Short mmCIF file of C-alpha atoms in Angstrom, two decimals:
data_model
loop_
_atom_site.label_atom_id
_atom_site.label_comp_id
_atom_site.label_asym_id
_atom_site.label_seq_id
_atom_site.Cartn_x
_atom_site.Cartn_y
_atom_site.Cartn_z
CA MET O 26 71.25 105.05 92.63
CA PRO O 27 69.19 101.68 92.56
CA GLN O 28 66.89 102.30 95.36
CA TYR O 29 67.18 99.91 98.78
CA ARG O 30 65.63 96.55 98.01
CA LYS O 31 65.36 93.49 100.08
CA LEU O 32 67.23 90.70 98.50
CA THR O 33 67.77 87.67 100.00
CA ASN O 34 71.82 85.81 99.71
CA ILE O 35 70.24 83.59 96.97
CA ASP O 36 69.60 86.72 94.70
CA PHE O 37 73.14 88.59 95.77
CA THR O 38 75.31 85.83 95.09
CA HIS O 39 73.32 84.52 92.00
CA GLU O 40 73.52 88.27 90.67
CA LEU O 41 76.33 89.06 91.22
CA LYS O 42 77.46 85.71 89.28
CA LYS O 43 75.72 87.37 86.26
CA ASP O 44 77.97 90.30 87.28
CA ASN O 45 75.09 92.61 88.19
CA ILE O 46 76.88 95.58 89.34
CA GLU O 47 73.44 97.06 90.55
CA SER O 48 72.31 94.40 93.01
CA PHE O 49 76.52 95.09 94.29
CA GLU O 50 75.44 98.53 94.45
CA VAL O 51 72.62 97.38 96.74
CA LEU O 52 74.16 95.48 98.63
CA PHE O 53 77.09 98.02 98.81
CA ASN O 54 74.71 100.59 99.58
CA THR O 55 72.59 97.97 102.28
CA TYR O 56 75.60 96.79 104.48
CA TYR O 57 78.95 99.92 103.99
CA LYS O 58 77.44 102.43 106.65
CA GLU O 59 77.20 99.63 109.49
CA LEU O 60 80.23 97.42 108.55
CA TYR O 61 82.09 100.96 108.89
CA TYR O 62 80.87 101.38 112.19
CA PHE O 63 81.47 97.81 113.20
CA CYS O 64 85.38 97.58 112.18
CA LEU O 65 86.40 100.94 113.63
CA LYS O 66 84.67 99.66 116.67
CA TYR O 67 88.27 97.70 115.78
CA VAL O 68 90.54 99.73 114.33
CA PHE O 69 89.49 103.17 115.62
CA HIS O 70 90.95 104.75 112.71
CA LYS O 71 88.35 106.17 110.19
CA GLU O 72 90.43 105.84 107.08
CA VAL O 73 91.44 102.15 108.17
CA ALA O 74 88.04 101.04 108.62
CA GLU O 75 86.61 103.17 105.04
CA GLU O 76 89.93 101.01 103.79
CA LEU O 77 89.65 97.93 105.57
CA VAL O 78 85.30 97.93 104.26
CA GLN O 79 86.03 98.76 100.19
CA ASP O 80 88.67 96.45 100.74
CA LEU O 81 86.61 93.60 101.35
CA PHE O 82 83.81 94.71 98.73
CA ILE O 83 86.15 94.96 95.80
CA SER O 84 87.35 91.12 96.85
CA ILE O 85 83.79 89.74 97.04
CA TRP O 86 83.17 91.11 93.45
CA GLU O 87 86.60 89.77 92.29
CA LYS O 88 85.84 86.69 93.55
CA ARG O 89 81.92 86.89 92.60
CA TYR O 90 82.24 83.29 90.35
CA ASN O 91 83.72 81.21 93.56
CA LEU O 92 81.35 82.76 96.03
CA ASN O 93 79.54 79.55 98.59
CA ILE O 94 78.08 81.66 101.35
CA GLN O 95 76.60 78.90 103.37
CA SER O 96 75.28 81.42 106.08
CA SER O 97 73.78 84.78 105.79
CA ILE O 98 75.30 87.70 103.56
CA LYS O 99 74.97 89.76 106.47
CA ALA O 100 76.75 87.36 108.68
CA TYR O 101 79.56 86.93 105.74
CA LEU O 102 79.99 90.44 105.89
CA PHE O 103 80.04 90.91 109.18
CA THR O 104 82.51 88.14 110.16
CA SER O 105 84.97 88.97 106.82
CA ILE O 106 85.59 92.51 108.55
CA LYS O 107 86.80 91.53 111.68
CA ASN O 108 88.53 89.24 110.34
CA ARG O 109 90.24 91.79 108.40
CA ALA O 110 90.13 94.43 111.28
CA ILE O 111 92.38 91.13 113.56
CA SER O 112 94.27 90.86 111.10
CA TYR O 113 95.29 94.24 110.56
CA LEU O 114 95.73 95.03 114.12
CA ARG O 115 97.70 91.72 114.56
CA SER O 116 100.26 92.89 111.61
CA LYS O 117 100.60 95.82 113.11
CA ILE O 118 101.20 94.50 116.56
CA ALA O 119 104.07 92.34 114.85
CA GLN O 120 105.34 95.77 113.02
CA ASN O 121 105.60 97.34 116.61
CA SER O 122 107.20 94.42 118.21
CA HIS O 123 110.73 95.73 118.78
CA PHE O 124 109.06 98.60 120.16
CA GLU O 125 107.03 96.61 123.33
CA ASN O 126 109.78 97.99 126.33
CA HIS O 127 109.86 101.37 124.80
CA ASP O 128 108.18 104.15 126.80
CA ILE O 129 107.31 106.67 123.88
CA ILE O 130 104.05 108.37 126.27
CA LYS O 131 105.24 112.13 125.85
CA THR O 132 104.34 113.30 129.60
CA ASP O 133 105.85 116.86 128.21
CA GLU O 134 103.84 117.89 125.40
CA PRO O 135 101.40 120.51 125.48
CA LEU O 136 97.99 119.77 127.29
CA THR O 137 95.58 121.40 124.96
CA ASN O 138 93.54 122.38 128.26
CA PRO O 139 95.89 123.57 131.30
CA ASN O 140 93.29 123.37 133.56
CA PRO O 141 89.94 121.38 133.02
CA ILE O 142 87.63 121.37 135.46
CA GLU O 143 84.40 120.11 133.62
CA TYR O 144 84.09 116.91 133.54
CA GLU O 145 83.66 116.96 129.37
CA GLU O 146 87.17 118.88 129.15
CA LEU O 147 88.73 116.11 131.32
CA LYS O 148 87.43 113.12 129.34
CA GLU O 149 88.79 115.45 126.32
CA GLU O 150 92.32 115.04 128.50
CA ILE O 151 91.96 111.76 128.81
CA GLN O 152 91.37 110.78 125.47
CA ASN O 153 94.33 113.39 124.81
CA ALA O 154 96.72 110.92 126.76
CA ILE O 155 95.05 107.53 124.97
CA LYS O 156 96.44 109.04 122.13
CA LEU O 157 100.19 109.72 123.48
CA LEU O 158 100.02 105.68 124.34
CA PRO O 159 102.34 103.21 122.61
CA GLU O 160 100.73 101.71 119.58
CA GLN O 161 100.38 97.91 120.99
CA CYS O 162 99.11 99.08 124.32
CA ARG O 163 96.56 101.32 122.64
CA ILE O 164 95.35 98.65 120.11
CA VAL O 165 94.64 96.38 123.31
CA PHE O 166 93.04 99.06 125.37
CA HIS O 167 90.69 100.80 122.84
CA LEU O 168 89.71 96.43 122.18
CA SER O 169 89.22 95.68 126.24
CA ARG O 170 87.04 99.14 126.22
CA ASN O 171 84.92 99.23 122.69
CA SER O 172 85.11 95.94 121.20
CA GLY O 173 83.03 94.00 123.13
CA LEU O 174 85.66 91.09 123.14
CA THR O 175 86.74 90.10 126.69
CA TYR O 176 91.01 90.17 127.82
CA LYS O 177 90.87 86.48 127.07
CA GLN O 178 89.03 86.73 123.31
CA ILE O 179 91.78 89.74 122.89
CA ALA O 180 94.67 87.41 123.47
CA ASN O 181 93.12 84.75 121.54
CA GLU O 182 92.45 87.04 118.59
CA LEU O 183 95.91 88.83 118.29
CA LYS O 184 97.31 85.66 119.26
CA VAL O 185 99.12 86.85 122.73
CA SER O 186 98.78 86.00 126.32
CA PRO O 187 96.00 87.17 128.43
CA GLU O 188 98.72 88.41 130.38
CA THR O 189 100.18 90.43 128.22
CA VAL O 190 97.04 91.83 127.63
CA LYS O 191 96.62 92.46 131.75
CA THR O 192 99.67 93.63 131.04
CA HIS O 193 99.19 96.92 128.65
CA ILE O 194 95.98 97.44 130.40
CA SER O 195 97.44 97.98 133.95
CA ASN O 196 100.17 100.18 131.77
CA ALA O 197 97.86 102.62 129.40
CA LEU O 198 95.84 103.66 133.04
CA LYS O 199 98.79 104.69 134.34
CA LYS O 200 100.20 105.98 131.82
CA ILE O 201 97.00 108.64 131.31
CA LYS O 202 96.48 108.67 135.24
CA LYS O 203 100.47 110.41 135.16
CA HIS O 204 99.28 112.38 132.33
CA LEU O 205 96.10 113.48 134.54
CA GLU O 206 98.65 113.64 137.45
CA LYS O 207 97.99 117.52 137.69
CA HIS O 208 94.30 117.63 136.93
CA TRP O 209 93.04 115.27 139.76
CA GLU O 210 92.91 116.36 142.81
CA ILE O 211 91.58 119.97 141.32
CA PHE O 212 89.16 118.10 139.40
CA PHE O 213 87.78 116.21 142.66
CA PHE O 214 88.16 119.27 144.96
CA ILE O 215 85.67 120.80 142.51
CA SER O 216 83.73 118.16 141.59
CA PHE O 217 82.97 116.59 144.74
CA SER O 218 83.42 119.79 147.43
CA PRO O 219 79.18 119.12 148.22
CA ILE O 220 81.42 115.99 150.03
CA LEU O 221 84.11 118.21 151.95
CA ASN O 222 81.97 120.83 152.54
CA PHE O 223 79.18 117.86 154.26
CA ILE O 224 82.13 115.93 156.15
CA ALA O 225 83.09 119.62 157.49
CA SER O 226 80.31 120.35 158.26
CA TYR O 227 80.57 117.71 161.18
CA MET X 140 94.33 96.79 143.98
CA THR X 141 95.33 97.13 140.27
CA ASP X 142 94.05 99.04 137.98
CA GLU X 143 93.76 96.50 135.53
CA LEU X 144 91.40 94.12 137.95
CA LEU X 145 88.82 97.75 138.20
CA PHE X 146 88.73 98.54 134.76
CA LEU X 147 88.02 94.56 134.39
CA TYR X 148 85.45 95.03 136.79
CA LEU X 149 83.78 97.62 135.23
CA ASN X 150 84.08 95.36 131.76
CA LYS X 151 81.99 93.38 133.67
CA GLU X 152 84.58 90.89 133.35
CA VAL X 153 85.94 89.62 137.08
CA THR X 154 84.42 86.55 138.82
CA ASN X 155 81.69 86.61 141.28
CA ASP X 156 84.92 86.15 144.27
CA GLU X 157 87.13 89.32 142.88
CA GLN X 158 83.94 91.38 142.94
CA VAL X 159 82.92 90.78 146.62
CA GLN X 160 86.70 91.56 147.41
CA ILE X 161 86.70 94.80 144.27
CA LYS X 162 83.46 95.99 146.26
CA LYS X 163 85.07 96.45 149.53
CA TRP X 164 87.56 98.02 148.22
CA ILE X 165 85.78 100.22 146.69
CA GLU X 166 84.49 101.63 150.14
CA LYS X 167 87.73 102.20 151.09
CA HIS X 168 89.28 103.72 148.04
CA PRO X 169 85.91 105.96 146.40
CA LYS X 170 89.13 107.99 145.05
CA ASP X 171 91.19 105.47 143.23
CA PHE X 172 87.97 103.71 142.11
CA GLU X 173 86.53 107.38 140.50
CA LYS X 174 90.26 107.87 138.64
CA ILE X 175 89.73 104.56 137.07
CA LYS X 176 85.92 104.64 136.35
CA LEU X 177 86.55 108.25 135.04
CA ILE X 178 89.59 106.54 133.13
CA TRP X 179 86.76 103.82 131.81
CA GLU X 180 83.96 106.42 130.68
CA ALA X 181 85.93 108.21 128.50
CA SER X 182 87.61 106.12 126.75
CA LYS X 183 84.36 105.09 124.79
CA MET X 184 84.58 105.13 121.61
CA GLU X 185 81.78 108.46 120.75
CA GLN X 186 79.73 106.17 117.81
CA LYS X 187 77.80 107.38 114.86
CA LYS X 188 79.91 110.75 115.03
CA ASP X 189 81.10 111.56 111.55
CA GLU X 190 78.99 109.66 108.84
CA PRO X 191 81.26 107.89 106.40
CA ASP X 192 80.60 109.97 102.85
CA LEU X 193 79.04 106.47 100.97
CA VAL X 194 78.57 107.93 97.67
CA ARG X 195 82.83 108.86 97.50
CA ALA X 196 83.22 105.33 99.22
CA TRP X 197 80.88 103.89 96.08
CA GLU X 198 83.31 105.32 93.12
CA ASN X 199 86.22 104.08 95.33
CA VAL X 200 85.15 100.60 95.09
CA LYS X 201 84.07 101.06 91.62
CA GLN X 202 86.86 102.69 90.04
CA ASN X 203 88.76 99.38 91.50
CA ILE X 204 86.63 96.67 89.81
CA THR X 205 86.47 95.22 86.26
CA ILE X 206 83.00 95.46 85.09
CA PRO X 207 82.26 93.47 82.37
CA GLU X 208 79.99 94.51 79.21
CA LYS X 209 76.30 93.48 79.75
CA LYS X 210 75.59 90.81 78.37
CA LYS X 211 72.99 90.45 74.86
CA THR X 212 69.99 87.26 75.03
CA SER X 213 71.63 83.87 74.95
CA ARG X 214 71.45 83.22 71.42
CA THR X 215 73.75 85.62 70.83
CA ILE X 216 75.83 84.90 73.82
CA ARG X 217 76.62 81.27 72.82
CA LEU X 218 77.32 82.73 69.24
CA SER X 219 80.05 85.31 70.35
CA ARG X 220 81.33 83.70 73.22
CA ARG X 221 82.65 81.51 70.64
CA ILE X 222 84.17 83.66 68.34
CA LEU X 223 85.63 85.68 71.45
CA GLN X 224 87.45 82.41 72.64
CA TYR X 225 88.89 82.16 69.19
CA ALA X 226 89.30 85.57 69.59
CA ALA X 227 91.26 85.71 71.82
CA VAL X 228 93.46 82.92 71.29
CA ALA X 229 94.09 85.06 67.46
CA ILE X 230 95.34 88.73 70.52
CA LEU X 231 97.14 86.06 71.72
CA PHE X 232 99.54 84.68 69.37
CA ILE X 233 99.78 88.51 67.86
CA SER X 234 100.39 89.79 71.19
CA ILE X 235 103.31 87.62 71.35
CA GLY X 236 104.28 88.04 68.52
CA ILE X 237 104.15 92.07 69.19
CA LEU X 238 105.76 91.33 72.67
CA GLY X 239 108.36 89.55 71.93
CA TYR X 240 109.91 91.63 68.35
CA TYR X 241 109.53 94.66 70.90
CA ASN X 242 111.27 92.93 73.30
CA LEU X 243 114.23 91.70 70.71
CA ASP X 244 113.80 95.23 69.34
CA ASN X 245 114.26 97.03 72.91
CA LYS X 246 116.73 94.85 74.44
CA ASN X 247 119.22 97.79 74.92
CA LYS X 248 117.29 100.66 74.71
CA ASP X 249 115.46 102.90 76.78
CA GLU X 250 112.24 101.11 78.64
CA TRP X 251 110.25 104.17 79.02
CA VAL X 252 107.55 104.59 76.95
CA ALA X 253 106.03 108.03 76.25
CA PHE X 254 102.34 109.51 75.23
CA THR X 255 102.25 113.06 73.88
CA SER X 256 98.96 115.32 73.71
CA SER X 257 99.24 117.91 70.92
CA ALA X 258 99.31 121.51 71.60
CA ASN X 259 94.90 121.91 71.76
CA THR X 260 93.54 118.82 72.54
CA THR X 261 93.74 116.60 75.52
CA LYS X 262 94.58 112.54 75.37
CA GLU X 263 93.12 109.77 76.81
CA VAL X 264 95.53 106.97 77.46
CA LYS X 265 94.60 103.29 78.82
CA LEU X 266 97.95 102.09 80.71
CA PRO X 267 98.99 98.19 80.75
CA ASP X 268 97.82 97.94 83.64
CA GLY X 269 94.44 99.18 83.46
CA SER X 270 95.10 102.60 84.70
CA ILE X 271 93.71 105.73 82.67
CA VAL X 272 95.90 108.75 82.14
CA THR X 273 94.07 111.80 80.96
CA LEU X 274 96.36 114.52 79.42
CA ASN X 275 96.02 118.14 79.66
CA ASN X 276 97.11 119.94 75.74
CA ASN X 277 101.03 119.88 75.71
CA SER X 278 101.59 117.35 78.29
CA LYS X 279 103.75 113.82 78.58
CA ILE X 280 103.70 110.79 79.91
CA PHE X 281 106.47 108.17 80.15
CA TYR X 282 105.89 105.05 81.82
CA LYS X 283 108.65 101.99 82.16
CA ASN X 284 107.20 99.55 80.52
CA ILE X 285 108.22 95.93 82.51
CA SER X 286 105.29 93.60 84.11
CA ASN X 287 107.22 91.80 85.98
CA SER X 288 108.83 94.62 87.95
CA ASP X 289 107.19 95.44 92.35
CA THR X 290 106.79 98.76 90.74
CA ARG X 291 104.83 101.19 88.18
CA GLU X 292 106.17 103.94 87.42
CA ILE X 293 105.46 107.21 85.44
CA LYS X 294 106.83 111.00 84.86
CA LEU X 295 105.00 113.55 83.86
CA LEU X 296 105.85 116.90 81.80
CA GLY X 297 101.95 119.30 81.66
CA GLU X 298 99.20 118.30 83.67
CA ALA X 299 97.54 114.97 83.77
CA PHE X 300 94.73 113.22 85.29
CA PHE X 301 95.34 109.62 86.52
CA ASN X 302 93.04 107.69 87.60
CA ILE X 303 95.25 104.35 88.73
CA LYS X 304 94.32 101.07 89.47
CA ARG X 305 94.40 99.54 92.51
CA ASN X 306 97.38 96.98 92.91
CA PRO X 307 98.73 97.49 96.78
CA ASN X 308 101.48 94.52 95.34
CA LYS X 309 102.63 97.41 93.14
CA PRO X 310 103.11 100.66 94.05
CA CYS X 311 102.76 103.66 91.35
CA TYR X 312 105.01 106.22 91.76
CA ILE X 313 104.60 109.27 89.53
CA TYR X 314 107.76 111.35 88.61
CA SER X 315 106.81 115.31 88.63
CA ALA X 316 110.12 117.89 88.07
CA ASN X 317 111.56 116.93 91.79
CA THR X 318 108.63 115.78 92.84
CA VAL X 319 107.02 112.06 93.67
CA THR X 320 103.49 111.28 94.16
CA GLN X 321 102.48 107.43 95.74
CA VAL X 322 99.84 106.00 94.52
CA LEU X 323 97.65 102.60 95.54
CA GLY X 324 94.93 103.31 92.88
CA THR X 325 93.24 106.83 93.30
CA SER X 326 92.75 109.29 90.60
CA PHE X 327 93.85 112.50 90.94
CA ASN X 328 95.09 115.92 88.82
CA VAL X 329 98.73 116.12 88.90
CA ASN X 330 99.95 119.72 87.27
CA ALA X 331 103.35 120.28 86.66
CA ASN X 332 103.50 123.15 83.70
CA ASP X 333 106.50 125.06 83.63
CA SER X 334 105.30 127.98 83.68
CA LEU X 335 103.76 128.31 86.90
CA ASN X 336 107.25 126.69 89.37
CA HIS X 337 104.84 124.90 91.16
CA ILE X 338 103.82 121.30 91.32
CA ILE X 339 99.90 121.28 92.16
CA VAL X 340 98.39 117.99 93.29
CA THR X 341 94.57 117.46 93.53
CA VAL X 342 93.69 114.13 95.11
CA ASN X 343 89.97 113.45 93.22
CA SER X 344 89.22 110.07 95.48
CA GLY X 345 91.58 107.64 97.29
CA LYS X 346 95.01 108.60 98.91
CA VAL X 347 98.45 109.49 97.88
CA ALA X 348 101.77 110.86 99.14
CA PHE X 349 103.45 113.85 97.89
CA TYR X 350 106.89 114.50 98.00
CA GLU X 351 109.87 115.61 96.74
CA ASN X 352 112.01 113.68 95.16
CA LYS X 353 115.08 111.08 97.54
CA THR X 354 113.29 112.67 100.66
CA SER X 355 112.89 111.01 103.95
CA GLU X 356 109.94 109.84 105.59
CA GLU X 357 108.63 111.97 107.27
CA LYS X 358 108.56 114.96 104.82
CA LYS X 359 106.17 113.45 103.07
CA VAL X 360 102.16 115.22 102.79
CA TYR X 361 99.25 112.28 102.33
CA LEU X 362 96.38 114.03 100.72
CA THR X 363 93.28 112.30 100.39
CA ALA X 364 89.63 113.59 98.35
CA GLY X 365 89.63 116.98 98.50
CA GLU X 366 93.08 118.04 99.34
CA VAL X 367 95.66 119.86 97.62
CA GLY X 368 99.37 119.34 97.97
CA LEU X 369 101.64 122.20 96.75
CA PHE X 370 105.69 122.40 95.60
CA THR X 371 106.89 125.15 95.64
CA SER X 372 109.98 124.53 93.20
CA LYS X 373 111.96 127.90 94.08
CA ASN X 374 112.21 127.45 97.55
CA LYS X 375 111.37 123.99 97.59
CA LYS X 376 108.14 124.31 99.60
CA LEU X 377 105.67 121.24 99.98
CA GLU X 378 101.99 122.95 101.23
CA LYS X 379 99.23 120.65 102.13
CA LEU X 380 95.55 122.65 101.23
CA ASN X 381 92.17 122.77 101.14
CA ASN X 382 91.23 122.08 97.33
CA GLU X 383 89.08 125.16 96.80
CA ASP X 384 89.43 125.64 92.69
CA SER X 385 85.77 123.93 92.04
CA ASN X 386 87.38 124.49 88.51
CA TYR X 387 90.64 122.41 88.11
CA LEU X 388 89.31 119.89 86.73
CA ALA X 389 87.27 121.79 83.87
CA TRP X 390 90.24 120.56 81.40
CA LYS X 391 89.07 117.22 81.00
CA THR X 392 85.27 117.97 82.03
CA ASN X 393 85.10 121.12 80.30
CA ILE X 394 82.05 121.39 82.69
CA LEU X 395 82.39 125.24 84.69
CA ILE X 396 81.56 126.01 88.03
CA PHE X 397 81.71 129.00 90.40
CA ARG X 398 79.84 129.43 93.56
CA ASN X 399 79.57 133.08 94.64
CA ALA X 400 82.36 133.47 92.83
CA SER X 401 83.51 137.02 92.51
CA LEU X 402 83.76 138.67 88.21
CA PRO X 403 87.88 138.85 88.76
CA GLN X 404 88.13 135.10 90.12
CA LEU X 405 85.35 134.27 87.29
CA CYS X 406 87.73 136.28 84.95
CA LYS X 407 91.25 134.24 86.23
CA THR X 408 89.50 131.18 85.55
CA LEU X 409 88.30 131.49 82.25
CA SER X 410 90.73 133.14 81.26
CA LYS X 411 93.21 129.86 81.85
CA HIS X 412 90.66 127.75 80.35
CA PHE X 413 90.22 129.12 77.36
CA ASP X 414 93.63 130.47 77.20
CA THR X 415 92.91 134.12 76.94
CA THR X 416 93.22 137.20 78.54
CA ILE X 417 89.48 138.57 79.86
CA SER X 418 90.53 141.71 82.13
CA ILE X 419 87.76 144.25 83.75
CA ILE X 420 88.06 148.16 82.13
CA HIS X 421 84.93 149.59 85.36
CA PRO X 422 86.27 148.86 88.59
CA GLN X 423 83.11 148.89 90.02
CA LEU X 424 82.27 145.88 87.83
CA LYS X 425 84.64 143.69 90.42
CA GLU X 426 82.00 143.64 92.75
CA LYS X 427 79.73 141.64 91.09
CA ARG X 428 79.23 137.69 92.08
CA ILE X 429 78.17 135.32 89.99
CA THR X 430 76.27 131.58 90.72
CA ALA X 431 76.54 129.25 87.59
CA ARG X 432 78.26 125.42 85.58
CA TYR X 433 78.53 125.60 82.36
CA GLN X 434 78.89 122.46 80.51
CA GLY X 435 80.94 122.21 77.61
CA LYS X 436 80.09 125.50 76.49
CA SER X 437 82.00 128.48 73.78
CA LEU X 438 83.70 130.89 75.60
CA ASP X 439 81.12 133.22 73.52
CA GLN X 440 78.22 131.39 74.37
CA ILE X 441 79.55 131.98 78.00
CA LEU X 442 80.31 135.94 77.53
CA ASN X 443 76.89 135.99 76.13
CA SER X 444 75.55 134.57 78.80
CA LEU X 445 77.09 136.84 81.71
CA ASP X 446 76.34 140.11 79.81
CA ALA X 447 72.86 138.92 80.33
CA THR X 448 73.27 137.93 83.63
CA LEU X 449 75.22 140.49 85.08
CA ASP X 450 73.99 143.65 83.03
CA ILE X 451 77.42 144.57 81.11
CA SER X 452 78.87 144.16 78.20
CA HIS X 453 82.19 142.28 76.16
CA LYS X 454 84.94 143.34 73.32
CA PHE X 455 87.43 142.41 71.13
CA THR X 456 90.74 143.77 71.20
CA ASP X 457 94.40 143.24 70.98
CA LYS X 458 95.04 142.96 74.16
CA GLY X 459 92.27 140.30 74.58
CA ILE X 460 88.23 140.96 75.62
CA GLU X 461 87.51 143.30 77.67
CA LEU X 462 84.14 143.98 80.18
CA GLN X 463 83.11 146.71 81.17
CA GLN X 464 79.06 148.22 82.12
CA LYS X 465 76.79 148.27 79.54
CA GLU X 466 76.39 151.47 77.88
#
C-alpha cells in the first residue's frame, strides 16, 4: 500500500487524469475515514455511510477526465458527500411520505432494561426509543442533534417547511418521553434524592 | 413551554428574548426541563466508536472501477493509439457481424448462454458486463445474453465465486436450486453442489440478499462480508451464520489456512479440497492442533509436513489415507 503522502490539489486531479491508481489510493486513504464520520452524522447508518462514501470515490474515478475542481480537493469531497447524504435522506423522506400521519411507534416493545436507575442505563433506553421513531421523525430529530444544522437549515435541505421540522422534533420528544414514562419517577427519585432529603430536613 | 423549544434552547437555536423566557420557566419546572435535557444528551451520537475497515472499503472501490492498463513511453503511446483506433474499428465491425448473426440465428431459441468447467479444473468466465465468475470443478453457469434488459440473470449448477461488477441500475440475480442471491456489485461464493443438500452463500465483500425463489420481501436474508447464508433444501430453512470456514475459497485460491484447527477439522478440509478420504487411526491424535498456511501445495507435500510437525505418519490404503502415531 502506498504511504500517506501530502499531495496538493493539482497533483491529485492531474494524477487521476493520468490514470494513476496509486494516487487515487492515497486520496482514498487520506479522506475515507473523515468522510465516513462526516457522512454518518447525516445518515446515522454505518452501512449507508460506507456505501455513500465508496460510491463517491467510484464516481470520482469514473469521471476523472472531466474533473474540474475549483476549490481544494478536501472541500470538494466534503461538499459532494454532504450533497449525497442529503439527497439520500430526501429520497428516504419522499419514500415514506404516505406514512407521515401514522403512529408506528410500538410502545409495547420489550425494554432491554426494565428498571434503569443509572444514567447510562437510562441513556440506552432513550436511544432505543429513538430507534423506534417513525423514519421521517427520526431523520429530522437526529439531524437537529448531530449534523450541526439549525432547524431552518434542515428545513431548507430537506425541502420541507420549518414548521414541519419543529413538529417532527416535538413528536419525537413526546414519543421518547412516553416510552420512558415508567422510568422517570424512579430515576428522578434516586438521582435527586439528596435534594429531596435536603428539602425534607426543613 | 413546548418541548421542542426547550430542545432548540439546548441547541442554542433560540432568540435572546426566548432565552430569557425559557430560563424563567426552567426555574419553575426543573424536572420537566431535566427530562428534555436527558433526552438531548442521550441523542448525541457517539463518534469514532466503530472504525470503518479501510482495507475492505478500498477493495470494494477497486472492484467497482475500471483501471486502464499502464501506458509505456510517449512515443509508443502515439503509435499504439493509432493502431488501437484501427483495432477498435475492426473489432466493432466484427462484433456487429457476430451479434447480427447470433441474433438472427437465435431469434426463437433459448437466450441463455452456458459455460461449463471440466471434472478436475476450475474455469474463469468473463461476462459481458465485466463481471468475473470462477467456476469450481464440475460446475456450470448460464447467463442471459440480453443487453437491454433491466436485470442481469445467472443460473448456477455446482459452485462458483462471483465478482459482480457494480451497477445499481441493473441488479444481478443468481439462481441456484430454489434460491436467489441478489446483488448490486460485490464478490461472494455460492455453493449449490447436489451432494450437499444445502445452498451456501459466503460473502467476501459488499452486500447481497439471499432468499428462496418466489418469496416475500421479509423472508430475505441480507448478508455482508464475513457472513454466510445457508439454505437447507429438505426443510426449506434459511439461516444466517458467521463464516467460520477460512478455507471456503481454497478451491479458487489454492491457499489453505488453519488457525489452531484440530486434526479432525484439518482432515475434513483436506478431504474436501483434495477429493479423498483422510481418516485418523489412533484416537489420541484427535487432540492435536495445528496452525498453518499452505499455498499451492500438493497433498503429498502437506502430509509430509504434517508428519514432521505433529510427529505422525501416513499411509495410503484402499479406503484412502490413514494417519497414525509414529511407530
